[in-house]
mmCIF file of C-alpha atoms and ligand atoms in Angstrom:
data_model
loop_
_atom_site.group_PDB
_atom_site.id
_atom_site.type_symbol
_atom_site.label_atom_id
_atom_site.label_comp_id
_atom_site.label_asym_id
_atom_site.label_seq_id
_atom_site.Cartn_x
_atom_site.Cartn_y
_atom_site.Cartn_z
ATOM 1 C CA UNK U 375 -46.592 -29.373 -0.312
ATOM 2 C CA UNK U 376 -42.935 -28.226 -0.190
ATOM 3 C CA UNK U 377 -41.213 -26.236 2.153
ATOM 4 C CA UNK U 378 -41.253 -22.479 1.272
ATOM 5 C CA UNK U 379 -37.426 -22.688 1.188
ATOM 6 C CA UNK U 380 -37.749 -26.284 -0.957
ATOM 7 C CA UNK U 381 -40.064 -24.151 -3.346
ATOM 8 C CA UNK U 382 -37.391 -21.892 -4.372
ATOM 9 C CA UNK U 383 -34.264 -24.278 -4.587
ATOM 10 C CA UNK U 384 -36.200 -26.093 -6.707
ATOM 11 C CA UNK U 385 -37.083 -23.150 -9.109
ATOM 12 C CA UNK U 386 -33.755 -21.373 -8.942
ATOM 13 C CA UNK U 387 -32.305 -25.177 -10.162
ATOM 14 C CA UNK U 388 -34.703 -25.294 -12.699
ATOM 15 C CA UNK U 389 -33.769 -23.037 -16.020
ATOM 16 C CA UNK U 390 -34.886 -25.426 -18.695
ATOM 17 C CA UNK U 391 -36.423 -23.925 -21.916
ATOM 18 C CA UNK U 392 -39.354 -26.259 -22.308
ATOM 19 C CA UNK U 393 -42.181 -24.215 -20.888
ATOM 20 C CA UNK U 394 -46.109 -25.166 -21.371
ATOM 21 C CA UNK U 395 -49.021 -22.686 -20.987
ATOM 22 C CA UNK U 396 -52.704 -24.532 -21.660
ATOM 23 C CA UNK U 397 -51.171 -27.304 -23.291
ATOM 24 C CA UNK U 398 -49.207 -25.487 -25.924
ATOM 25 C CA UNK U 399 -45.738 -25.808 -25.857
ATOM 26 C CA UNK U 400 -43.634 -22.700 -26.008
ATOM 27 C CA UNK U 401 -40.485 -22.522 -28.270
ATOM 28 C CA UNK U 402 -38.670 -19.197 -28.019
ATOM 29 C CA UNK U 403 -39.820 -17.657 -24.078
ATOM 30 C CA UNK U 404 -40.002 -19.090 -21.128
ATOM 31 C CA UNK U 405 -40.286 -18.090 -17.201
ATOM 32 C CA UNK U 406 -37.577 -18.782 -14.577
ATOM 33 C CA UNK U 407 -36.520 -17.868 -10.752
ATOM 34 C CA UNK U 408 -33.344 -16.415 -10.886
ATOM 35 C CA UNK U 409 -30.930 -15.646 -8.301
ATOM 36 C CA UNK U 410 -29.432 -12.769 -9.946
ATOM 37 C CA UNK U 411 -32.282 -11.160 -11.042
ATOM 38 C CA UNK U 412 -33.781 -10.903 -7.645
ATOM 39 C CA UNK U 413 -37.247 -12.594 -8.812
ATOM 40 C CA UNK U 414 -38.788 -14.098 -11.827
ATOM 41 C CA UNK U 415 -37.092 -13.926 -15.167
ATOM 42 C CA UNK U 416 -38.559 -14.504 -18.429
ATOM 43 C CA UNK U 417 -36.005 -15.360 -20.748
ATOM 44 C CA UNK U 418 -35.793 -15.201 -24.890
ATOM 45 C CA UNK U 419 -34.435 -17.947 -26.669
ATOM 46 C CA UNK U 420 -33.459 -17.078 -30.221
ATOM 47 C CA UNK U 421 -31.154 -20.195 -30.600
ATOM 48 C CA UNK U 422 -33.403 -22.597 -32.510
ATOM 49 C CA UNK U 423 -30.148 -24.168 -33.431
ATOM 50 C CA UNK U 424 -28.215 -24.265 -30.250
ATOM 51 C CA UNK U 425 -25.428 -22.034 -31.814
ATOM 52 C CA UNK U 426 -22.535 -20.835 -30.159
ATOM 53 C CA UNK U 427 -19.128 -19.712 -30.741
ATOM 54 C CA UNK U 428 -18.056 -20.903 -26.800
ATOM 55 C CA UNK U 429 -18.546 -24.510 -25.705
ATOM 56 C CA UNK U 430 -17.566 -23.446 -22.124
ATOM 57 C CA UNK U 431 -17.727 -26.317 -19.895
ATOM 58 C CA UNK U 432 -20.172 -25.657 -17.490
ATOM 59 C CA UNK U 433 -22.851 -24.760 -20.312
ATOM 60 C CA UNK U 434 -26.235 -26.299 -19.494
ATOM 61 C CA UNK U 435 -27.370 -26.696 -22.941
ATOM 62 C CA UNK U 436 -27.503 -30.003 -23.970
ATOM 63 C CA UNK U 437 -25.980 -29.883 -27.609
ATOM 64 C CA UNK U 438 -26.460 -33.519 -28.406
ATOM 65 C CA UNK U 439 -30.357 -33.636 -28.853
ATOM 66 C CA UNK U 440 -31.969 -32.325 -31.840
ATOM 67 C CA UNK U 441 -32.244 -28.779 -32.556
ATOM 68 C CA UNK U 442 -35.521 -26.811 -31.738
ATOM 69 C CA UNK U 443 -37.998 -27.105 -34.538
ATOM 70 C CA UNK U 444 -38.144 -23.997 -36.973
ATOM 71 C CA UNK U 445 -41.890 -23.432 -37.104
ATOM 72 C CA UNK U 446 -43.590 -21.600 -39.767
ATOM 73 C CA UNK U 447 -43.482 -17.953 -38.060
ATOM 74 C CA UNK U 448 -41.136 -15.572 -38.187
ATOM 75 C CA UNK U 449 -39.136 -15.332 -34.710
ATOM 76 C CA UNK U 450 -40.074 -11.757 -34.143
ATOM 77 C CA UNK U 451 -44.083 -12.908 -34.500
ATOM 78 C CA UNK U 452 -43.470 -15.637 -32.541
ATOM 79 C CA UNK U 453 -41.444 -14.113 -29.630
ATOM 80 C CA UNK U 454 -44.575 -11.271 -29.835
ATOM 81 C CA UNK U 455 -47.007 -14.012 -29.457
ATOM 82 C CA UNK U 456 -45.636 -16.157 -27.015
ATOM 83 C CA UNK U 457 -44.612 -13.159 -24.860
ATOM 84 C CA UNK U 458 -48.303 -11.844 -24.669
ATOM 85 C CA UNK U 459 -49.533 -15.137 -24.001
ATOM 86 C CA UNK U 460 -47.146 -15.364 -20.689
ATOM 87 C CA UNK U 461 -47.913 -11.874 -19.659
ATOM 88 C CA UNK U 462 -51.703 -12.050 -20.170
ATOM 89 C CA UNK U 463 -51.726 -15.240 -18.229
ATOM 90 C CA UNK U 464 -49.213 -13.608 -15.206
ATOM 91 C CA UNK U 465 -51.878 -10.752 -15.058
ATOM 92 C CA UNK U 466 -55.039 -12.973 -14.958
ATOM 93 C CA UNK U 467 -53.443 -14.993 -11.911
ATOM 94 C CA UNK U 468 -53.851 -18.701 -15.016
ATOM 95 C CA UNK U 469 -50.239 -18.756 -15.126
ATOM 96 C CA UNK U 470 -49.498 -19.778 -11.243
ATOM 97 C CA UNK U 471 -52.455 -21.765 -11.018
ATOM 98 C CA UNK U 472 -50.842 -24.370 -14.257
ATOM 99 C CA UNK U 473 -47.380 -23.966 -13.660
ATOM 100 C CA UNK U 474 -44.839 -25.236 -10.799
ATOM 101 C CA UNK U 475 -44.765 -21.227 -10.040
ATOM 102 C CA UNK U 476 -47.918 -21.775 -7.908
ATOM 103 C CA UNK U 477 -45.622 -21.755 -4.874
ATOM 104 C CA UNK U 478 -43.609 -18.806 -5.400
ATOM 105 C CA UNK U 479 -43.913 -16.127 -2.616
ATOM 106 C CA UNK U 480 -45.700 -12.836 -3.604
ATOM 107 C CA UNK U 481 -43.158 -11.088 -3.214
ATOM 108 C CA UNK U 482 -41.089 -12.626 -5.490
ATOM 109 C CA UNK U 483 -44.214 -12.977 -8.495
ATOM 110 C CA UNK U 484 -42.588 -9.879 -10.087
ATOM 111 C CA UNK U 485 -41.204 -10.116 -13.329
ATOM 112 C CA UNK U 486 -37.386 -8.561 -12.957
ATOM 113 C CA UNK U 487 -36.211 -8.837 -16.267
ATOM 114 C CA UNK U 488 -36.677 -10.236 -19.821
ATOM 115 C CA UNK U 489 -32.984 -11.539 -20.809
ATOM 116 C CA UNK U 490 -31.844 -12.580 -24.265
ATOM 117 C CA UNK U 491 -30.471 -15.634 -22.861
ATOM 118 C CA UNK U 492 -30.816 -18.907 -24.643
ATOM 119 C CA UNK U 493 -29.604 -22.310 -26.312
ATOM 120 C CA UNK U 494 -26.262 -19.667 -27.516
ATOM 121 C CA UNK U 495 -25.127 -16.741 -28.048
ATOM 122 C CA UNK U 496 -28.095 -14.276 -28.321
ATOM 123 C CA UNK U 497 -26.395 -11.789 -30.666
ATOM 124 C CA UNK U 498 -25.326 -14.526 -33.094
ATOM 125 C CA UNK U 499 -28.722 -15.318 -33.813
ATOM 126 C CA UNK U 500 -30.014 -13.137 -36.756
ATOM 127 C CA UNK U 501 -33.238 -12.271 -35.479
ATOM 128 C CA UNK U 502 -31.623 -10.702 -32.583
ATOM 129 C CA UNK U 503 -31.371 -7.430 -33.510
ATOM 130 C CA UNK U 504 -35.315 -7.070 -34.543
ATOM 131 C CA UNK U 505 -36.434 -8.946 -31.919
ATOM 132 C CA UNK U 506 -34.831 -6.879 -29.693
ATOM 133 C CA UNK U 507 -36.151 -3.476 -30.787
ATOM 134 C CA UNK U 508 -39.972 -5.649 -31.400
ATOM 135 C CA UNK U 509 -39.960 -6.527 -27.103
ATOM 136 C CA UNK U 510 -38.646 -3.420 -26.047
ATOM 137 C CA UNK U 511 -41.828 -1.597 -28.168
ATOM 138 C CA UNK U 512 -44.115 -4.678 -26.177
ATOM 139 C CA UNK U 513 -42.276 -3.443 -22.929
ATOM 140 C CA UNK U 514 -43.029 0.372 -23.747
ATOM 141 C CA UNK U 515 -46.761 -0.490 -24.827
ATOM 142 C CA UNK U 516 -47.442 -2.688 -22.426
ATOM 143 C CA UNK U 517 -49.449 -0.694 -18.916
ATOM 144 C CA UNK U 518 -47.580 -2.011 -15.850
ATOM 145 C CA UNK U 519 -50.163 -0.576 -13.441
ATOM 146 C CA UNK U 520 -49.134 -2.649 -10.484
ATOM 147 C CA UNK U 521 -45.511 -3.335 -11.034
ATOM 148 C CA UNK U 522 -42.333 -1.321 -12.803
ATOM 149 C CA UNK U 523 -41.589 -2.332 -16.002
ATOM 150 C CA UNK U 524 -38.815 -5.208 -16.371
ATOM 151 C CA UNK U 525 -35.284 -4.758 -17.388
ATOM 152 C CA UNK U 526 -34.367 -5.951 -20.622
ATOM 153 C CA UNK U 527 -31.083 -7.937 -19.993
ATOM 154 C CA UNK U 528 -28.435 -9.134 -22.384
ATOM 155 C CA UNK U 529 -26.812 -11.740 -21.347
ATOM 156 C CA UNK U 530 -23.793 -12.187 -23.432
ATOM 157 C CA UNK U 531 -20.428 -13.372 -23.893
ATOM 158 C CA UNK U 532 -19.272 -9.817 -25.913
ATOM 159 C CA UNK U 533 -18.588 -11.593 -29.552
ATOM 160 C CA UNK U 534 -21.732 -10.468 -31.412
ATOM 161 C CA UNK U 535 -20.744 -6.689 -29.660
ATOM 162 C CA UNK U 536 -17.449 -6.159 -31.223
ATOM 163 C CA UNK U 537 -18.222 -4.180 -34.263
ATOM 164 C CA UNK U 538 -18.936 -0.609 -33.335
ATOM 165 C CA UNK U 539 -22.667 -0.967 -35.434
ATOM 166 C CA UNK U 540 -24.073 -3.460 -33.269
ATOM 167 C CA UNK U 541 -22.815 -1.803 -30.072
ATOM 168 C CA UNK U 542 -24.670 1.114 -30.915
ATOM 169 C CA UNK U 543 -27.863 -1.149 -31.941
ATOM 170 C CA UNK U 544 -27.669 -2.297 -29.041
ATOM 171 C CA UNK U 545 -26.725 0.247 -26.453
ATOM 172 C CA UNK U 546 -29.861 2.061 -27.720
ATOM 173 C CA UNK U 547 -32.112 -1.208 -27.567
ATOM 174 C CA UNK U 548 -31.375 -1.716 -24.483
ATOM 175 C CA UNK U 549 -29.600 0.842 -22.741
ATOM 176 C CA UNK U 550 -31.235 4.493 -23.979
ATOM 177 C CA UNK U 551 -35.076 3.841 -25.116
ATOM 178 C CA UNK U 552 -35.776 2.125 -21.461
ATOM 179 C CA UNK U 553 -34.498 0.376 -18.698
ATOM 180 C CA UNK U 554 -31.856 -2.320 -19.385
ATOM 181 C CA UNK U 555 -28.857 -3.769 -18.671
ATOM 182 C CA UNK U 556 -25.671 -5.935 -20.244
ATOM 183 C CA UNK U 557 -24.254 -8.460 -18.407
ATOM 184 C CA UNK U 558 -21.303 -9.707 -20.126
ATOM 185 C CA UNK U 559 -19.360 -12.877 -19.690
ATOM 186 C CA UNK U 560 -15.777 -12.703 -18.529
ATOM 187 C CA UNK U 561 -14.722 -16.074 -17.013
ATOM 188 C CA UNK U 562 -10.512 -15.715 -17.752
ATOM 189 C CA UNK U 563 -8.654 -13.475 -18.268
ATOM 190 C CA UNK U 564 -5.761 -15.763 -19.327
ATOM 191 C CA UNK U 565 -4.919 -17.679 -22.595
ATOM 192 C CA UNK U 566 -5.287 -20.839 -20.556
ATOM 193 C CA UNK U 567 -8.038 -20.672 -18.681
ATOM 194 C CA UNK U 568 -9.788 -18.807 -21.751
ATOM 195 C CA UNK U 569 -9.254 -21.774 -24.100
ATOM 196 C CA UNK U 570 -9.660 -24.644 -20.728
ATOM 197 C CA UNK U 571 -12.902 -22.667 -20.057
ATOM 198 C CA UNK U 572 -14.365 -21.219 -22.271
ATOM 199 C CA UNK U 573 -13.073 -23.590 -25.243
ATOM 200 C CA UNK U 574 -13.929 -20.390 -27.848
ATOM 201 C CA UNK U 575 -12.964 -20.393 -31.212
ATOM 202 C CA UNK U 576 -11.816 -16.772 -31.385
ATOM 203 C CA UNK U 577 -8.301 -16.639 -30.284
ATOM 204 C CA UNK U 578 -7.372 -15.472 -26.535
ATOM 205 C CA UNK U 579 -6.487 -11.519 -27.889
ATOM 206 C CA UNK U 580 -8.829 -11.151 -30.229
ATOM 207 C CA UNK U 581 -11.636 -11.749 -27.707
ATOM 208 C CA UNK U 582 -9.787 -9.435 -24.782
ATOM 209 C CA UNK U 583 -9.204 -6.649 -27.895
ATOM 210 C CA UNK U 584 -13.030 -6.959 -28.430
ATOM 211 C CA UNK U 585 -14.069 -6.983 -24.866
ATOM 212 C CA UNK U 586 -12.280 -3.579 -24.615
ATOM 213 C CA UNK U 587 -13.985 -2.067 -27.404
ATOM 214 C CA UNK U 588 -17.659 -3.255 -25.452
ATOM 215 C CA UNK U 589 -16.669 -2.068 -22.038
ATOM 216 C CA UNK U 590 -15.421 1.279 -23.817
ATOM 217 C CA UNK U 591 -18.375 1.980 -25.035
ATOM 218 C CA UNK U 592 -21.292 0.225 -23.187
ATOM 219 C CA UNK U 593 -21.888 -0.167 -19.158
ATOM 220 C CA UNK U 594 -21.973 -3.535 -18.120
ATOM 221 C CA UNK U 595 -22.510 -5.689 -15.456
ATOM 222 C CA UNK U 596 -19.487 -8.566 -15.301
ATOM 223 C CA UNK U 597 -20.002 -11.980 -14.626
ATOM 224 C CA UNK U 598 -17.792 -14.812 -13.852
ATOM 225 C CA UNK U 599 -18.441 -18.099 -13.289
ATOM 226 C CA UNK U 600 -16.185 -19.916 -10.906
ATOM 227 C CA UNK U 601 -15.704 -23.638 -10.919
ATOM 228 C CA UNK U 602 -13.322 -26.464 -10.469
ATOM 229 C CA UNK U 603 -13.235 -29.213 -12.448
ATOM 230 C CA UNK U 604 -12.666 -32.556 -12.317
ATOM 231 C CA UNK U 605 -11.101 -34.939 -8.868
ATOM 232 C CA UNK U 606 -7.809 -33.644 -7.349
ATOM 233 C CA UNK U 607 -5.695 -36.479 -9.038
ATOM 234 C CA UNK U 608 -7.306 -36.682 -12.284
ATOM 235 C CA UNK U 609 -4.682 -35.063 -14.644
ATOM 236 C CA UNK U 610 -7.058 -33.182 -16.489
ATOM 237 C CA UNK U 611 -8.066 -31.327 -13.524
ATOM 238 C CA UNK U 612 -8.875 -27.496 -13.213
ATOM 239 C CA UNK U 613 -9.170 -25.831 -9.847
ATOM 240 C CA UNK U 614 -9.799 -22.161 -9.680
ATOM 241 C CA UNK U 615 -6.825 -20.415 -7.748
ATOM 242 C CA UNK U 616 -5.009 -17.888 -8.214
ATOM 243 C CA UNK U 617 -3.714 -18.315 -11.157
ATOM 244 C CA UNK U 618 -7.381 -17.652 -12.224
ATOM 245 C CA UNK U 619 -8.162 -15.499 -10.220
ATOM 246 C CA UNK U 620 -4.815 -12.949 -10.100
ATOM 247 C CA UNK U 621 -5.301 -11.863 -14.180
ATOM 248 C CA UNK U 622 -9.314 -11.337 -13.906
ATOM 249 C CA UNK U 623 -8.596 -9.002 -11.130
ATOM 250 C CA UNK U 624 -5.731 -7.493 -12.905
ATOM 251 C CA UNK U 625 -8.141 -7.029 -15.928
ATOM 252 C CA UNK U 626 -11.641 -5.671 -14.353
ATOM 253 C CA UNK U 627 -9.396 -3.705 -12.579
ATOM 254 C CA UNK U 628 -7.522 -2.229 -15.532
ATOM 255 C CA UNK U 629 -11.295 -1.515 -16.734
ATOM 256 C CA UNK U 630 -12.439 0.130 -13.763
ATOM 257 C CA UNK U 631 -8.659 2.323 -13.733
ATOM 258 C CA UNK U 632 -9.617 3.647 -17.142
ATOM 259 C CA UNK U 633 -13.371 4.966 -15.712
ATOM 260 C CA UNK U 634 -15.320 2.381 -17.529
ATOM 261 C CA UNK U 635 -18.494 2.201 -17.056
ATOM 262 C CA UNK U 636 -19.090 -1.236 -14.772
ATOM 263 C CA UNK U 637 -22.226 -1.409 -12.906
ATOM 264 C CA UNK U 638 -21.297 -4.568 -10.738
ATOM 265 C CA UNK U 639 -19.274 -8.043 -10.841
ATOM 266 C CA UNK U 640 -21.242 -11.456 -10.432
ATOM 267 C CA UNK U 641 -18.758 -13.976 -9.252
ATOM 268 C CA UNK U 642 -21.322 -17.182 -9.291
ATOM 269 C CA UNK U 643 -20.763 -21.261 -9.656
ATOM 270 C CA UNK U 644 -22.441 -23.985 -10.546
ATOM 271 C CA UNK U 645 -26.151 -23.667 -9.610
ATOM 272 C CA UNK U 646 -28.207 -26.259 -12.133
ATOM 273 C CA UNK U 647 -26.487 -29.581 -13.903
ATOM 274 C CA UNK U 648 -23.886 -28.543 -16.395
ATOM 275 C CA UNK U 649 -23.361 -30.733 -19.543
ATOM 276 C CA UNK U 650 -19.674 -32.207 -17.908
ATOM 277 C CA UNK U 651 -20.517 -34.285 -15.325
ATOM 278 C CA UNK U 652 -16.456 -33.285 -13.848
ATOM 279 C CA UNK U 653 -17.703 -29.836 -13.413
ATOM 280 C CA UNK U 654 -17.825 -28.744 -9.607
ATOM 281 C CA UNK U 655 -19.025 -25.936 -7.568
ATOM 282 C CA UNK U 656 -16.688 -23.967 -5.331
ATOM 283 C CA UNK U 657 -17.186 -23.501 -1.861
ATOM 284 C CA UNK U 658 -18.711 -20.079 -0.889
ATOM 285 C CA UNK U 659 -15.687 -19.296 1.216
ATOM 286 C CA UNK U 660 -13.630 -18.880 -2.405
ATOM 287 C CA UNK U 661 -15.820 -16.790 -3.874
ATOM 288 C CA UNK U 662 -16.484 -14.507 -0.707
ATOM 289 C CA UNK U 663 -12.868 -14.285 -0.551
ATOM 290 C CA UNK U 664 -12.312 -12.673 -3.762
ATOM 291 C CA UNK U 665 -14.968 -10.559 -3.535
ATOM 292 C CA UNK U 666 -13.338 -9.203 -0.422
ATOM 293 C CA UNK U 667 -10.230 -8.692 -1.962
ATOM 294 C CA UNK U 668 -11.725 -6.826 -4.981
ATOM 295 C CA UNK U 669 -13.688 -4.486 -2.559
ATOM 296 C CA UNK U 670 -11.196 -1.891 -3.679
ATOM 297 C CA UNK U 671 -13.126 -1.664 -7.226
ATOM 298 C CA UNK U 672 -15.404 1.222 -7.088
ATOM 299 C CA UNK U 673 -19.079 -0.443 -7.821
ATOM 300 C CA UNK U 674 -20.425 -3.401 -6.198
ATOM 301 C CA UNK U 675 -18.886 -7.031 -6.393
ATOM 302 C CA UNK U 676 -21.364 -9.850 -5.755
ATOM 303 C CA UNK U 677 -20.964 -13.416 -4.881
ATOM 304 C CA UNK U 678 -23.647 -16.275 -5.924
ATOM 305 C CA UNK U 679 -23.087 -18.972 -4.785
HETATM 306 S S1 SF4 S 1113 -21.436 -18.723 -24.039
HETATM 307 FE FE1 SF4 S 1113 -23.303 -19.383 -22.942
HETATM 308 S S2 SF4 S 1113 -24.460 -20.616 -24.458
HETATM 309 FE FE2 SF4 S 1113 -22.363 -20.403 -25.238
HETATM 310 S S3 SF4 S 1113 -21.321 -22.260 -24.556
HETATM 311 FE FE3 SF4 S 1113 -20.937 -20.649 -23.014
HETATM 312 S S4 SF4 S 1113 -22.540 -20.892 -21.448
HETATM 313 FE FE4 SF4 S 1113 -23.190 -22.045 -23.299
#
């Protein structure tokens, strides 16, 4: 058997979407161990078709294989379905007896969250909005005599927020009827690093203009990947330094100046195999150093490494 320690390296490095339960494959949820959750995750994957309007390069979704099949349900049924399955099987014990979770502490057996977090964007796929609303009535039915309730967690890069409709879809999905949270992507807060990063096809402004609008009017937590990429030498080679680093400050900053509502900052790197091979984690010492110097902001900025 592995080390307690080996356990959970092992789980927190493994986010992959194929998840089995009794044989039958799963298509849309699936469980993981995340660091930033604190626990077990079970995430929602609307993205049959791997859509996204980012191709950042340290995304883990492999975009050359085939997309997910469709299936014959309706994704709302089949989230429903495939959601009750997990959870009946987490509360009858069957679920760490078949699964690589058999290992997992007690303590850490409690489901933190369920995040909209998937093969793209969650609010570009167009079951997202019903979906949402359908778990967060299976959160609200469901008796949680032994545990609190999980989160529901958005994890997004902003786009699908920009128009004030869905933000207020939204904020009451998963901010007002329940406990939730957003935790929305800023990685640059440049034009370069924007289009070197994130590779986007909304232009640099546009995306900052809508990222205002969001922050304006929904609490977030911020997250921001940190990377180098590439060998020192190699002319397409990206470290993150300061001229990273100086405009995200300058920006969360500016956020936190006008009193919006920001719960807490993720800086985080590479954890799991990206899809670039030249992508690189940072050393801990960059990303404690930041953090540090952004202790100034007035909520809590936390470093993943
Ligand atoms: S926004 Fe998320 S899903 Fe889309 S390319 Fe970036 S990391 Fe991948």
């Amino acid at each position: 058997m592995d080390s307690p320690m080996a356990t959970l390296n092992l789980l927190h490095a493994d986010h992959s979407r194929l998840f089995a339960l009794s044989g039958r494959p799963f298509r849309a949820v699936y469980p993981v161990l995340s660091r930033r959750a604190g626990g077990l995750s079970v995430g929602i994957n609307l993205n049959f078709d791997k859509g996204c309007n980012f191709d950042c390069i340290y995304c883990q979704v492999d975009r050359t294989g085939p997309p997910l099949p469709e299936g014959n349900l309706p994704a709302v049924d089949l989230v429903m379905e495939e959601l009750t399955a997990l959870f009946d099987a987490m509360d009858s014990g069957g679920f760490y007896h078949e699964t690589s979770f058999g290992d997992l502490p007690l303590p850490l057996r409690q489901v933190k969250d369920i995040a909209f977090s998937g093969d793209g964007e969650p609010t570009l796929a167009p079951s997202f909005r019903e979906v949402s609303q359908a778990v967060r009535h299976f959160v609200a039915r469901r008796p949680w005599t032994e545990s609190a309730p999980p989160l529901l967690r958005l994890i997004t890069n902003g786009s699908g927020l920009f128009s004030g409709e869905s933000r207020r879809q939204t904020g009451k999905t998963f901010l007002e009827d329940g406990p939730g949270e957003i935790w929305l992507k800023l990685d640059a807060a440049d034009p370069d690093h924007f289009s070197f990063i994130n590779r986007s096809r909304i232009p640099f402004d546009r995306m900052m203009q809508g990222l205002d609008l969001v922050v304006a009017d929904l609490p977030v937590t911020i997250q921001t990947m940190v990377l180098d990429f590439g060998k020192e030498g190699d002319p397409n080679a990206m470290a993150s330094d300061r001229t990273l680093w100086d405009p995200l400050l300058k920006k969360v900053a500016g956020w936190a100046g006008q009193g919006r509502e920001i719960r807490a900052w993720h800086l985080y790197s590479v954890a799991r195999p990206p899809a670039l091979e030249e992508v690189r984690k940072v050393p801990v010492e960059r990303l404690e150093a930041w953090a540090r110097e952004a202790a100034f902001l007035p909520f809590p900025v936390l470093v993943f490494p």
